[in-house]
mmCIF file of C-alpha atoms in Angstrom:
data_model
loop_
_atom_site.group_PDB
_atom_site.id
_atom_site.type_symbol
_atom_site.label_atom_id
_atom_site.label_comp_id
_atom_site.label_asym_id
_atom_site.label_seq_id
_atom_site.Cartn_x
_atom_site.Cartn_y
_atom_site.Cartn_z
ATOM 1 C CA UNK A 26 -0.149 -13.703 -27.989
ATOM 2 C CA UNK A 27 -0.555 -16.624 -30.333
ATOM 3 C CA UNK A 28 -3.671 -18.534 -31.501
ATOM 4 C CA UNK A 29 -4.383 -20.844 -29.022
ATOM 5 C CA UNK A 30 -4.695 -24.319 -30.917
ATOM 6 C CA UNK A 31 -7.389 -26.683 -30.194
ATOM 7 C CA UNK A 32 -7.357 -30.651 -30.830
ATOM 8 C CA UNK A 33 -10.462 -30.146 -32.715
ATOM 9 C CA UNK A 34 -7.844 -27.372 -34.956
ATOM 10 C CA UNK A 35 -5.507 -30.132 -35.818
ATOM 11 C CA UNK A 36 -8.531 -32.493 -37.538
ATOM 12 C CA UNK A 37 -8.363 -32.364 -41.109
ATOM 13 C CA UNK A 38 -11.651 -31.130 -42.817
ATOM 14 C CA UNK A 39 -10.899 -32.877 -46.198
ATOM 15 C CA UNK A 40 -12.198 -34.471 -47.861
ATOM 16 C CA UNK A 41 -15.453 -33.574 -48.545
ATOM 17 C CA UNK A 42 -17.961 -36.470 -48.272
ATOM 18 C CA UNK A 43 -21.262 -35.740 -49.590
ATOM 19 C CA UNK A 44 -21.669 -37.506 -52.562
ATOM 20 C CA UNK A 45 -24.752 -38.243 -54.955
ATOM 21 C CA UNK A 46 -23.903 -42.103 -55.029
ATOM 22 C CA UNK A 47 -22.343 -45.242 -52.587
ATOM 23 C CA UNK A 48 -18.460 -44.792 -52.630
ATOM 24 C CA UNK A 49 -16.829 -47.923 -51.673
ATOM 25 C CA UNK A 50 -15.545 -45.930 -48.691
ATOM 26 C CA UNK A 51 -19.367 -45.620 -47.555
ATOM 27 C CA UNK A 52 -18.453 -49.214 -46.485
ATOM 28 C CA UNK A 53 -14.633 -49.120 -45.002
ATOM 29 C CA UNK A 54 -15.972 -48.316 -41.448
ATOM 30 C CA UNK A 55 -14.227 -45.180 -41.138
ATOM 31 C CA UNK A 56 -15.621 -41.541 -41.148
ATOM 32 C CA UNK A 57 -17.720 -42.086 -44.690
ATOM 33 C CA UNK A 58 -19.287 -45.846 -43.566
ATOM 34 C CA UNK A 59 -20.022 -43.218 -39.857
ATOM 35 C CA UNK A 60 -21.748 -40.363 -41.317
ATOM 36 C CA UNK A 61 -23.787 -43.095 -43.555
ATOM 37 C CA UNK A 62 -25.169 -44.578 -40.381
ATOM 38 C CA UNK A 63 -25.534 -41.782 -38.667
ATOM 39 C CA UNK A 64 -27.341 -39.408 -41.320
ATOM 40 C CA UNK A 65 -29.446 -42.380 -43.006
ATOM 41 C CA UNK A 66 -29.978 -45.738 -40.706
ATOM 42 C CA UNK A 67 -29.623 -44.114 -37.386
ATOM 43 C CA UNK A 68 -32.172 -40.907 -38.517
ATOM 44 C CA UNK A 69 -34.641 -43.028 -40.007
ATOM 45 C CA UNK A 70 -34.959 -46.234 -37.212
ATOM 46 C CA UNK A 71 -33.895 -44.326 -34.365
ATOM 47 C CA UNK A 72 -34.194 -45.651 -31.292
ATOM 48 C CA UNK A 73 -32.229 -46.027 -27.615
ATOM 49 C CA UNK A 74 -30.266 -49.792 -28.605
ATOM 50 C CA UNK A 75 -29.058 -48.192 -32.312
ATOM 51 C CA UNK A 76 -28.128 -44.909 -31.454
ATOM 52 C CA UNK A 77 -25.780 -46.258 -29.243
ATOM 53 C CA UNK A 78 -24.288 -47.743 -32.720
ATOM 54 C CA UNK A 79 -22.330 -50.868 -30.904
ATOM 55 C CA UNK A 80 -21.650 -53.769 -32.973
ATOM 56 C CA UNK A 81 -24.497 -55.183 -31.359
ATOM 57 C CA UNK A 82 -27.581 -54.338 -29.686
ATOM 58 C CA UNK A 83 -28.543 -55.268 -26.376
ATOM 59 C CA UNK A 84 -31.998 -55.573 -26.236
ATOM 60 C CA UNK A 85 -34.716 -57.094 -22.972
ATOM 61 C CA UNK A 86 -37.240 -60.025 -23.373
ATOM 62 C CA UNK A 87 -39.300 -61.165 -20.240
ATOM 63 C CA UNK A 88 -36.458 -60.367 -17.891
ATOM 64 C CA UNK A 89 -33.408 -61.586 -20.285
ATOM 65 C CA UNK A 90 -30.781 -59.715 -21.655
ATOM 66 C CA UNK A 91 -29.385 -60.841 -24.958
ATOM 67 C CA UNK A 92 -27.401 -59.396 -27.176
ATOM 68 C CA UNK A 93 -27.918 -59.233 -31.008
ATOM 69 C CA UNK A 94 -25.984 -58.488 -34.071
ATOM 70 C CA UNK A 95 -25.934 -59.083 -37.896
ATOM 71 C CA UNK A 96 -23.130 -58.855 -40.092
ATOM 72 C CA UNK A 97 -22.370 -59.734 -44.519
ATOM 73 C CA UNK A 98 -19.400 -61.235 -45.601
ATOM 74 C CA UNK A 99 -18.170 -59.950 -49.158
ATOM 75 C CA UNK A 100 -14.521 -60.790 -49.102
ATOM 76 C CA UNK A 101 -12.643 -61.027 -52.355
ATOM 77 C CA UNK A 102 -10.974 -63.753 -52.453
ATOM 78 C CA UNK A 103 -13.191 -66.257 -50.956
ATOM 79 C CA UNK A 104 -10.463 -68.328 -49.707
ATOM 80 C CA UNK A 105 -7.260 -67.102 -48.603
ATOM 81 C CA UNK A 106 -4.149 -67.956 -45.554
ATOM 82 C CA UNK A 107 -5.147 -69.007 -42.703
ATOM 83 C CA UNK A 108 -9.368 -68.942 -43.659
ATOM 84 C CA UNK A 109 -11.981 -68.378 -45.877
ATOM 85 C CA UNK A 110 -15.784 -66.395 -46.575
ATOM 86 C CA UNK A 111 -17.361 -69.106 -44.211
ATOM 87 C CA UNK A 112 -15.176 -69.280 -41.307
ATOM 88 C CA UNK A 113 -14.847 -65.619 -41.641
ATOM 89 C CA UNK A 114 -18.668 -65.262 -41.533
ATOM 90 C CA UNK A 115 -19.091 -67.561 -38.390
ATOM 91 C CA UNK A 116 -15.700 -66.089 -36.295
ATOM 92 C CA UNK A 117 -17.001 -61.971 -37.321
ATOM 93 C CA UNK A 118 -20.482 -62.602 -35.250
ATOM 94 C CA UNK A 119 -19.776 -64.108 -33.239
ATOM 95 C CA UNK A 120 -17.384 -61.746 -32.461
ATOM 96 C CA UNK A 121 -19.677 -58.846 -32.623
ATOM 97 C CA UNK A 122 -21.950 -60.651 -30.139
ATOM 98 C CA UNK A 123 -19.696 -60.874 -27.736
ATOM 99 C CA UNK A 124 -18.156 -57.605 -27.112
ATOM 100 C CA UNK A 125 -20.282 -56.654 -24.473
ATOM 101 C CA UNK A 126 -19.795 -59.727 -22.730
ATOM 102 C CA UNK A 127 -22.390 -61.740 -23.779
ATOM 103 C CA UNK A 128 -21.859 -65.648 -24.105
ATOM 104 C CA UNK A 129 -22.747 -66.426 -27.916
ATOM 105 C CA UNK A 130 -26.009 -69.073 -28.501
ATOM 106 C CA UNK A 131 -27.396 -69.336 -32.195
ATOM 107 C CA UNK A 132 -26.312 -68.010 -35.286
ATOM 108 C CA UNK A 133 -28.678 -67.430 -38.840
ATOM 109 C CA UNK A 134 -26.442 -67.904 -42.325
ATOM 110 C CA UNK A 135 -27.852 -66.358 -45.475
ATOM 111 C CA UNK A 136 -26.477 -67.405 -48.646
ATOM 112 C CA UNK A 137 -26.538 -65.374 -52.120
ATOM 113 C CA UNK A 138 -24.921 -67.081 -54.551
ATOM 114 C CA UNK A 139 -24.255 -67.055 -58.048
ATOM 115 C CA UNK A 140 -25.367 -69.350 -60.854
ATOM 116 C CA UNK A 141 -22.379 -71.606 -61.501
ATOM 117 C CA UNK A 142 -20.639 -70.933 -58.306
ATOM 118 C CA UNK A 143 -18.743 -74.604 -57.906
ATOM 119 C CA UNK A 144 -20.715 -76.928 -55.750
ATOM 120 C CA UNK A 145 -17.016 -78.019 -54.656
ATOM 121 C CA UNK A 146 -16.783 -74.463 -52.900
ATOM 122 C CA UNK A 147 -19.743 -73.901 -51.616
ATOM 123 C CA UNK A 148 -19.308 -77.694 -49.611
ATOM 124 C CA UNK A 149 -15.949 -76.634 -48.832
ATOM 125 C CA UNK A 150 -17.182 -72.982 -47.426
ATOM 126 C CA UNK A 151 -20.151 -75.000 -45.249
ATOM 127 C CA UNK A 152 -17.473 -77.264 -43.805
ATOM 128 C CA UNK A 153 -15.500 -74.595 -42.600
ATOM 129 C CA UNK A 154 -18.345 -72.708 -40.952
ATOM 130 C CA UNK A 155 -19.307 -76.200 -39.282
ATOM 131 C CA UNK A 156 -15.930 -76.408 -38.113
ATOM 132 C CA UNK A 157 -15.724 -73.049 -36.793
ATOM 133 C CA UNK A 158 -19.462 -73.012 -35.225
ATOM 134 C CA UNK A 159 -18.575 -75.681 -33.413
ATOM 135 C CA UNK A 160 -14.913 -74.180 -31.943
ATOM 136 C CA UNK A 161 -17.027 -71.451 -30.700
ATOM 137 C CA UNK A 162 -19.391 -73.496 -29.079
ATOM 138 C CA UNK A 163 -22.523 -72.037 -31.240
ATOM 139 C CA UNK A 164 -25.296 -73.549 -33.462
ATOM 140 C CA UNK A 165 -26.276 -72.105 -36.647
ATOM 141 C CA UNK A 166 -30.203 -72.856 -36.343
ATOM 142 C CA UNK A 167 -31.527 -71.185 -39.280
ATOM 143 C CA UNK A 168 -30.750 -69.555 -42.484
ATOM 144 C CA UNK A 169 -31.647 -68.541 -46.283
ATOM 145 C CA UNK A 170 -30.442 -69.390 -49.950
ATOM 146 C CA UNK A 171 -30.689 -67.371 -52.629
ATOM 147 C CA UNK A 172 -29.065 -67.705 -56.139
ATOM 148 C CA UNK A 173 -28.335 -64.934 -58.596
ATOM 149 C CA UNK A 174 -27.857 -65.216 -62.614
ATOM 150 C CA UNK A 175 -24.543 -65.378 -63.678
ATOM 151 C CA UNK A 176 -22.741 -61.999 -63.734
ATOM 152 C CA UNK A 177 -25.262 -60.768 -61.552
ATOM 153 C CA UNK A 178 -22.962 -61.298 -58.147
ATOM 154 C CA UNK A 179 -19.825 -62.177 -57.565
ATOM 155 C CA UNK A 180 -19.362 -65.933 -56.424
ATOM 156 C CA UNK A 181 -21.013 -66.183 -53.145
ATOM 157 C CA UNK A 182 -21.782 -63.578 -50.282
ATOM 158 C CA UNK A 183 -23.223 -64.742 -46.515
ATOM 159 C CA UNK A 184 -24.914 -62.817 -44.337
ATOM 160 C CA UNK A 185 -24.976 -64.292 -40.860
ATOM 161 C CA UNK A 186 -27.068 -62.975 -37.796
ATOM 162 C CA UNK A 187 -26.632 -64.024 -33.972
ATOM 163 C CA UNK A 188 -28.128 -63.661 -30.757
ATOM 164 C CA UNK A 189 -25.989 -64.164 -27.462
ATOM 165 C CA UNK A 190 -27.098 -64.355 -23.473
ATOM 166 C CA UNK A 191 -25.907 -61.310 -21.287
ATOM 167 C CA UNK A 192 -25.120 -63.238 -17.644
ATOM 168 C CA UNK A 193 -23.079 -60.381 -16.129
ATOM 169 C CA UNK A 194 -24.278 -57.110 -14.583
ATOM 170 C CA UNK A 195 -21.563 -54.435 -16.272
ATOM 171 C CA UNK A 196 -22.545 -52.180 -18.840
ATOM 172 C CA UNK A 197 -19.866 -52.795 -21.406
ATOM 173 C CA UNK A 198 -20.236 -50.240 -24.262
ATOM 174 C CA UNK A 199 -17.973 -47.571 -26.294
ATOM 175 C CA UNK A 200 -19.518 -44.508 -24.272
ATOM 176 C CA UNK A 201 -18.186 -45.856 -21.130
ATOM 177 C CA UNK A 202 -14.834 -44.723 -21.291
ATOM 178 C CA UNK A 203 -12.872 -42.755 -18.779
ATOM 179 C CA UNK A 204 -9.969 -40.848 -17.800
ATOM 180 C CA UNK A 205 -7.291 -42.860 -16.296
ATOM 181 C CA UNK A 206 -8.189 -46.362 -18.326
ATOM 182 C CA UNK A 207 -5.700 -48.597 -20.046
ATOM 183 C CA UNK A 208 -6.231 -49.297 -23.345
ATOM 184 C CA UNK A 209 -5.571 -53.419 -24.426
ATOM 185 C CA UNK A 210 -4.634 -54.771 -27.430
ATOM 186 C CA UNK A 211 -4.887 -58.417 -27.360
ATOM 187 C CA UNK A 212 -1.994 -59.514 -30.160
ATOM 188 C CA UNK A 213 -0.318 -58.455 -33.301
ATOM 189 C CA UNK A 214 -2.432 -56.114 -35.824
ATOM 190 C CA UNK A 215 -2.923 -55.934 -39.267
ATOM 191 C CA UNK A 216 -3.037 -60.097 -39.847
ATOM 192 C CA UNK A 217 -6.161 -60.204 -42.186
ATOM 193 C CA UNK A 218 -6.166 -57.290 -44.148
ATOM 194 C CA UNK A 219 -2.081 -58.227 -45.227
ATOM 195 C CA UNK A 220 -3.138 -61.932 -45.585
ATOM 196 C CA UNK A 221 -6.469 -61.202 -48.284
ATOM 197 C CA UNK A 222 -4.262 -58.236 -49.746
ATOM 198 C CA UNK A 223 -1.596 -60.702 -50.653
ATOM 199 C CA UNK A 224 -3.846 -63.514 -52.376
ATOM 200 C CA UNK A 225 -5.570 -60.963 -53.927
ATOM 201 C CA UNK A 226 -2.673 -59.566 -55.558
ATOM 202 C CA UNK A 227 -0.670 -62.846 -55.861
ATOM 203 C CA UNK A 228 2.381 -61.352 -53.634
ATOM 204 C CA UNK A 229 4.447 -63.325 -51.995
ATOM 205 C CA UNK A 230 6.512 -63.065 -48.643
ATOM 206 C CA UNK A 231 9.438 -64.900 -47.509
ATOM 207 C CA UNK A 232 7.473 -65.267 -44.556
ATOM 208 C CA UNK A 233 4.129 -66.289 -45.210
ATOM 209 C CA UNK A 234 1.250 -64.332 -43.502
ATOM 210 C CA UNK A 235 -1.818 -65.643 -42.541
ATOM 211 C CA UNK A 236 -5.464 -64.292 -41.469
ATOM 212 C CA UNK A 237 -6.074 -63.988 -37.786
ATOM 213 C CA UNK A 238 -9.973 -65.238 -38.074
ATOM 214 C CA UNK A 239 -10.497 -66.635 -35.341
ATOM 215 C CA UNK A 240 -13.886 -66.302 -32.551
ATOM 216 C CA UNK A 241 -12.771 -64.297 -29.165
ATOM 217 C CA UNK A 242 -15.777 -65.069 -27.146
ATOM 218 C CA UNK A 243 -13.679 -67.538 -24.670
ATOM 219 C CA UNK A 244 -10.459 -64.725 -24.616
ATOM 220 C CA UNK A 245 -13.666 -62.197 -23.616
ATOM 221 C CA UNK A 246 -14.607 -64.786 -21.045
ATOM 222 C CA UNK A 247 -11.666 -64.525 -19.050
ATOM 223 C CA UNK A 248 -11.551 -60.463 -19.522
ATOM 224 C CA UNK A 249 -15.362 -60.554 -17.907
ATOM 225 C CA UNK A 250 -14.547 -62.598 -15.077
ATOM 226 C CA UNK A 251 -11.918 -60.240 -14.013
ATOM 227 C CA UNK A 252 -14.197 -57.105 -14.101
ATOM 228 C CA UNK A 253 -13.498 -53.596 -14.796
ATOM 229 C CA UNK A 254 -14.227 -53.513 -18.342
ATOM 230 C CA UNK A 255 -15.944 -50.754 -19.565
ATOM 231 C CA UNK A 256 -15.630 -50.849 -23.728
ATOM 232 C CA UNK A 257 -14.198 -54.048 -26.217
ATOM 233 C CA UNK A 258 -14.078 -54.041 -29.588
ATOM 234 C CA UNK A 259 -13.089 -56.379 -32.669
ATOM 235 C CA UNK A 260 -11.006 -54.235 -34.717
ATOM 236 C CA UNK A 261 -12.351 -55.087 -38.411
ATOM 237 C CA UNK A 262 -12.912 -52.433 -41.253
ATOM 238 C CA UNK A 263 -10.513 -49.338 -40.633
ATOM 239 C CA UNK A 264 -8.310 -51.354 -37.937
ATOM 240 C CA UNK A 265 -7.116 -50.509 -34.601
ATOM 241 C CA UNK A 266 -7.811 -46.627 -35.839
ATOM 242 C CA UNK A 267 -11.316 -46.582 -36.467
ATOM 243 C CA UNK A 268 -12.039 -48.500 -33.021
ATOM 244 C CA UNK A 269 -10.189 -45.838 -30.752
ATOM 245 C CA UNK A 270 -11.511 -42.921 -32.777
ATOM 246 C CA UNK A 271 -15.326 -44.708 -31.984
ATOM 247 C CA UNK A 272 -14.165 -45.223 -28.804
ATOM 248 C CA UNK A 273 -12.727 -41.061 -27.983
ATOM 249 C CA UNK A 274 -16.076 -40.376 -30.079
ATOM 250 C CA UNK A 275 -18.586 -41.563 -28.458
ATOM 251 C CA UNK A 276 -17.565 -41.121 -24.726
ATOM 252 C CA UNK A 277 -15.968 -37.766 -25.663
ATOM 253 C CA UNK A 278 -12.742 -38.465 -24.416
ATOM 254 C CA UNK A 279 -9.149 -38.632 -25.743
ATOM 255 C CA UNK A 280 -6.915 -41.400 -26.316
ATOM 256 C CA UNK A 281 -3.308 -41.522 -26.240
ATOM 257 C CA UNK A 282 -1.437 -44.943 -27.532
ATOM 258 C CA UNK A 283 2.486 -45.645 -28.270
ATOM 259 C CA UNK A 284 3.907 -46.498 -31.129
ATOM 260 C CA UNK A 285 6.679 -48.755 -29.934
ATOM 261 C CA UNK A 286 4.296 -50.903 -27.673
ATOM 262 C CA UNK A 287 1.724 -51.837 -30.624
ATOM 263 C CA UNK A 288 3.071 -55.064 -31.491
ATOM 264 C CA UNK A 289 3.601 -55.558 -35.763
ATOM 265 C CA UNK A 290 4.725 -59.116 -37.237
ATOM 266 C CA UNK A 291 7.613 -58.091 -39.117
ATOM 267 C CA UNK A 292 6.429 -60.069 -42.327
ATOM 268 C CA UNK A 293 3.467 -57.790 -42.070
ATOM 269 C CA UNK A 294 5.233 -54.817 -41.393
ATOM 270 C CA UNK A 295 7.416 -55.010 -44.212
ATOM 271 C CA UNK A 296 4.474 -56.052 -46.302
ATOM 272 C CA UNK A 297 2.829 -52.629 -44.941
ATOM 273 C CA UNK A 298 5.795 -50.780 -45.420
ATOM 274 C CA UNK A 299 5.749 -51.987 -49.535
ATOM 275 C CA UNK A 300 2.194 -51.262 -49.891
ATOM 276 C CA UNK A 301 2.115 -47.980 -48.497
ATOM 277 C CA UNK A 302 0.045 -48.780 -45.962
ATOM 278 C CA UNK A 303 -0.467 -48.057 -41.852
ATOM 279 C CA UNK A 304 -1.219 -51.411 -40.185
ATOM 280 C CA UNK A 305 -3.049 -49.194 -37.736
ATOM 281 C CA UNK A 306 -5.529 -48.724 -40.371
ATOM 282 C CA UNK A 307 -5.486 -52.734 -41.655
ATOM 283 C CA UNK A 308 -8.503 -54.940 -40.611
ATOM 284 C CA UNK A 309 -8.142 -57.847 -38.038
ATOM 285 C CA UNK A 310 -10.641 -60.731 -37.627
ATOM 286 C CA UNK A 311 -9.665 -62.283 -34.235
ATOM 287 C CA UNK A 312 -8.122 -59.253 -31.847
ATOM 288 C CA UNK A 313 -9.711 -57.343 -29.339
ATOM 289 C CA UNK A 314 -9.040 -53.642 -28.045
ATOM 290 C CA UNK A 315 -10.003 -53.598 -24.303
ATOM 291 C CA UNK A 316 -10.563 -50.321 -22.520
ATOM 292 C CA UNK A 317 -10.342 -51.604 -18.561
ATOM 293 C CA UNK A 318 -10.078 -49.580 -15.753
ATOM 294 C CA UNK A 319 -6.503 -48.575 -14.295
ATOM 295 C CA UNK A 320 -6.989 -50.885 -11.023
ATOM 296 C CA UNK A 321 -7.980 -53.687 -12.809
ATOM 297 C CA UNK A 322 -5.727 -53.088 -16.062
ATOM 298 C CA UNK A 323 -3.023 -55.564 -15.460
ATOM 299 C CA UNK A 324 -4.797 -58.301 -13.729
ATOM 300 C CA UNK A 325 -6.682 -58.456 -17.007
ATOM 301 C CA UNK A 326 -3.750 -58.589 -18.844
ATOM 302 C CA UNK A 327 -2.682 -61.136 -16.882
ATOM 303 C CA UNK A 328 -5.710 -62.966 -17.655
ATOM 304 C CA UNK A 329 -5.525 -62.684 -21.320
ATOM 305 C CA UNK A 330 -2.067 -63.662 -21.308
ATOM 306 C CA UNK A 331 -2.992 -66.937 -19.869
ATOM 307 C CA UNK A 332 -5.125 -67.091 -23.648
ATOM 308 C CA UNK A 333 -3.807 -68.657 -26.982
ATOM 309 C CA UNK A 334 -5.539 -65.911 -28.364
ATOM 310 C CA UNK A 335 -4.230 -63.187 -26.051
ATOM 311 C CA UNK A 336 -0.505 -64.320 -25.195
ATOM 312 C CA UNK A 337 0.755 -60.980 -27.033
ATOM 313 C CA UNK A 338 -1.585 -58.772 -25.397
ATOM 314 C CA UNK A 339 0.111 -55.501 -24.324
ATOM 315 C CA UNK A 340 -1.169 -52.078 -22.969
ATOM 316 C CA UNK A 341 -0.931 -49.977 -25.621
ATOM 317 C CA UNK A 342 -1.933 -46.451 -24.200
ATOM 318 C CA UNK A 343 -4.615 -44.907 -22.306
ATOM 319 C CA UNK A 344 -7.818 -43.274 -21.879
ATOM 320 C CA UNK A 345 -6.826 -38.939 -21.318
ATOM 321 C CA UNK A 346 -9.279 -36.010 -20.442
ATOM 322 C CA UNK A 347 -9.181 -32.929 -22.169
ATOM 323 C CA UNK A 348 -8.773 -33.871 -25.918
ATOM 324 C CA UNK A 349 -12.364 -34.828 -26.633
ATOM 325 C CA UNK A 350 -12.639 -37.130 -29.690
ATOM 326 C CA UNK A 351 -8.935 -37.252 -30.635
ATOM 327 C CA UNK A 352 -6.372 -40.024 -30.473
ATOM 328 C CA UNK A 353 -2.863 -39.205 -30.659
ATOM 329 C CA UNK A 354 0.296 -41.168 -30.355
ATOM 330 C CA UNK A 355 3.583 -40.635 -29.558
ATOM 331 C CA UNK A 356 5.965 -41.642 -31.312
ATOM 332 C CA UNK A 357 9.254 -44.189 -31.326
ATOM 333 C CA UNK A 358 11.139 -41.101 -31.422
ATOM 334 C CA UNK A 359 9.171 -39.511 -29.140
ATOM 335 C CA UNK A 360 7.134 -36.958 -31.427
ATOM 336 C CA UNK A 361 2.970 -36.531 -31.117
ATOM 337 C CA UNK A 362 1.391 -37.476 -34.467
ATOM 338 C CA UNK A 363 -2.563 -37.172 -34.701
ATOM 339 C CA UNK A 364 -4.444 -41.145 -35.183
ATOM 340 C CA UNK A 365 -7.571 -39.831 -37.285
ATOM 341 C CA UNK A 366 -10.481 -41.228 -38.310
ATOM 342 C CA UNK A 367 -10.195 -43.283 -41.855
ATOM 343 C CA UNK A 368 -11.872 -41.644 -44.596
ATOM 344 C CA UNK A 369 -10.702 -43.309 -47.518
ATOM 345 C CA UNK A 370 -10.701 -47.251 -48.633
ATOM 346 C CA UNK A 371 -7.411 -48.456 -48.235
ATOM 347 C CA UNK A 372 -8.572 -52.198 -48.829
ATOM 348 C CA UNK A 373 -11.986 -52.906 -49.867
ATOM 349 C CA UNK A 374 -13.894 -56.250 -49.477
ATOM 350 C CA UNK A 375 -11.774 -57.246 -47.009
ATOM 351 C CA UNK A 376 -14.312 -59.256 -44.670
#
């Protein structure tokens, strides 16, 4: 009798990450920017609200539950389609805070920037967070400036921080998941990474392609007042990919998606398909993966669809037992391929 193969068997133990220095993949948000966290931050400031290693933390004051998150904005270039570094930095938060529910209050915005960074851009970059604090229906109340000699940064970075209200009594998290749940993708991946990749490199399409940015708290709204949500996420660094492996991870559960219901712009598919790379693994800046449970899965959907932000939203896949920490998906022609856990960089400085 054979070898009886194992999902855990079909993980690939390359490459080796230990390394004496920061790699630029200690900061994609795949397996590298994981075992950072978990070896260094997670080890040294250990407690119950980081180890669950959420976007955000939920934390209790005097009876309230809030949720808070911080996040740094390093994108190269600063401005690009469809956004830029401050819109970017405002839409990211306060789409971290809001993943577990929680309705977004006040926002902090740090500012490092460079000596002889145009005053032009900088009023340009505070405009657009203005304009996008104020879609979101936030305030930023406090912040930080800091400038660098010239050649000691590059342009401008922004660190924003953000605190949110938890109203609802679910416990919305990515250890929650379980056997039978749909898996929700609210709209077309791959948007931001293909958008920054492009002005970076000074392509151009036939059909342009622009970021996604763009805040989800009102989309997660909707998806709360339905009920029956038990994880969300804001698929950024390492793209769709990254979240479901998190996801299978941390609830030690499988996932199982297909391929032909994961909906691809064709401009950025092609675009993909010339740089060589998986839009599964692309960042986004304004989707959400929802993992609902199967008796509320489609009146969620429902709900999204009713969304500007979620009219494309499709079930994707679903939550399976016995495959512990593995996503899989099958095919358009109807083969099993393994969805692992980014290790590499594929685009750095991409938020």
């Amino acid at each position: 009798m054979g070898k009886t193969i194992k999902p855990e068997d079909l993980k690939c133990p390359l490459p080796i990450t230990g390394h004496d220095t920061i790699q630029l993949s200690h900061g994609s948000g795949g397996r590298m920017s994981n075992e950072l966290i978990s070896k260094l931050f997670v080890w040294a400031f250990d407690n119950p609200a980081l180890r669950k290693q959420d976007d955000q933390a939920v934390v209790e004051v005097n009876g309230l539950k809030l949720s808070f998150t911080t996040d740094s904005f390093v994108v190269d270039p600063i401005f690009f389609p469809g956004g830029d570094i401050g819109d970017l930095a405002v839409n990211g938060t306060v789409n971290d805070i809001c993943m577990n529910g929680a309705t977004p209050l006040y926002l902090s915005a740090g500012f490092i920037i460079e000596e002889g960074f145009p005053l032009k851009d900088l009023q340009a970059i505070v405009i657009s967070m203005k304009r996008a604090a104020s879609e979101a229906g936030v305030q930023i109340v406090t912040g930080d400036t800091k400038v660098v000699n010239k050649g000691k940064g590059d342009k401008i970075f922004i660190n924003t921080a953000g605190i949110g209200l938890i109203e609802h009594g679910y416990d919305i998290s990515s250890s929650n998941l379980k056997a039978g749940d749909a898996i929700i993708l609210s709209g077309t991946i791959a948007d931001h990474g293909i958008a920054v990749m492009s002005k970076r490199e000074n392509l151009s399409f036939e059909t342009p392609i622009t970021s996604d940015t763009a805040s989800l708290n009102r989309l997660v709204a909707e998806i709360v007042r339905v009920g029956g949500v038990h994880a969300m996420r804001d698929p950024t660094r390492g793209g769709v990919a990254a979240t479901l492996n998190e996801f299978a991870m941390a609830s030690h559960v499988g996932i199982r998606i297909h391929e032909d219901r994961i909906p691809v712009k064709p401009a950025v598919a092609g675009a993909c398909e010339i740089l060589g790379l998986d839009p599964l693994y692309v960042a986004n800046e304004g989707k959400l993966v929802a993992v609902v449970s199967p008796d509320k899965a489609e009146a969620v959907l429902a709900a999204m669809k009713k969304h500007s932000l979620g009219v494309d939203a499709v079930i994707i896949g679903e939550v399976v037992s016995g495959q512990s920490g593995m996503v899989s998906m099958t095919t358009r022609i109807g083969g099993q391929r393994i969805v692992d856990m980014p290790v590499g960089e594929q685009l750095p400085r991409i938020c």
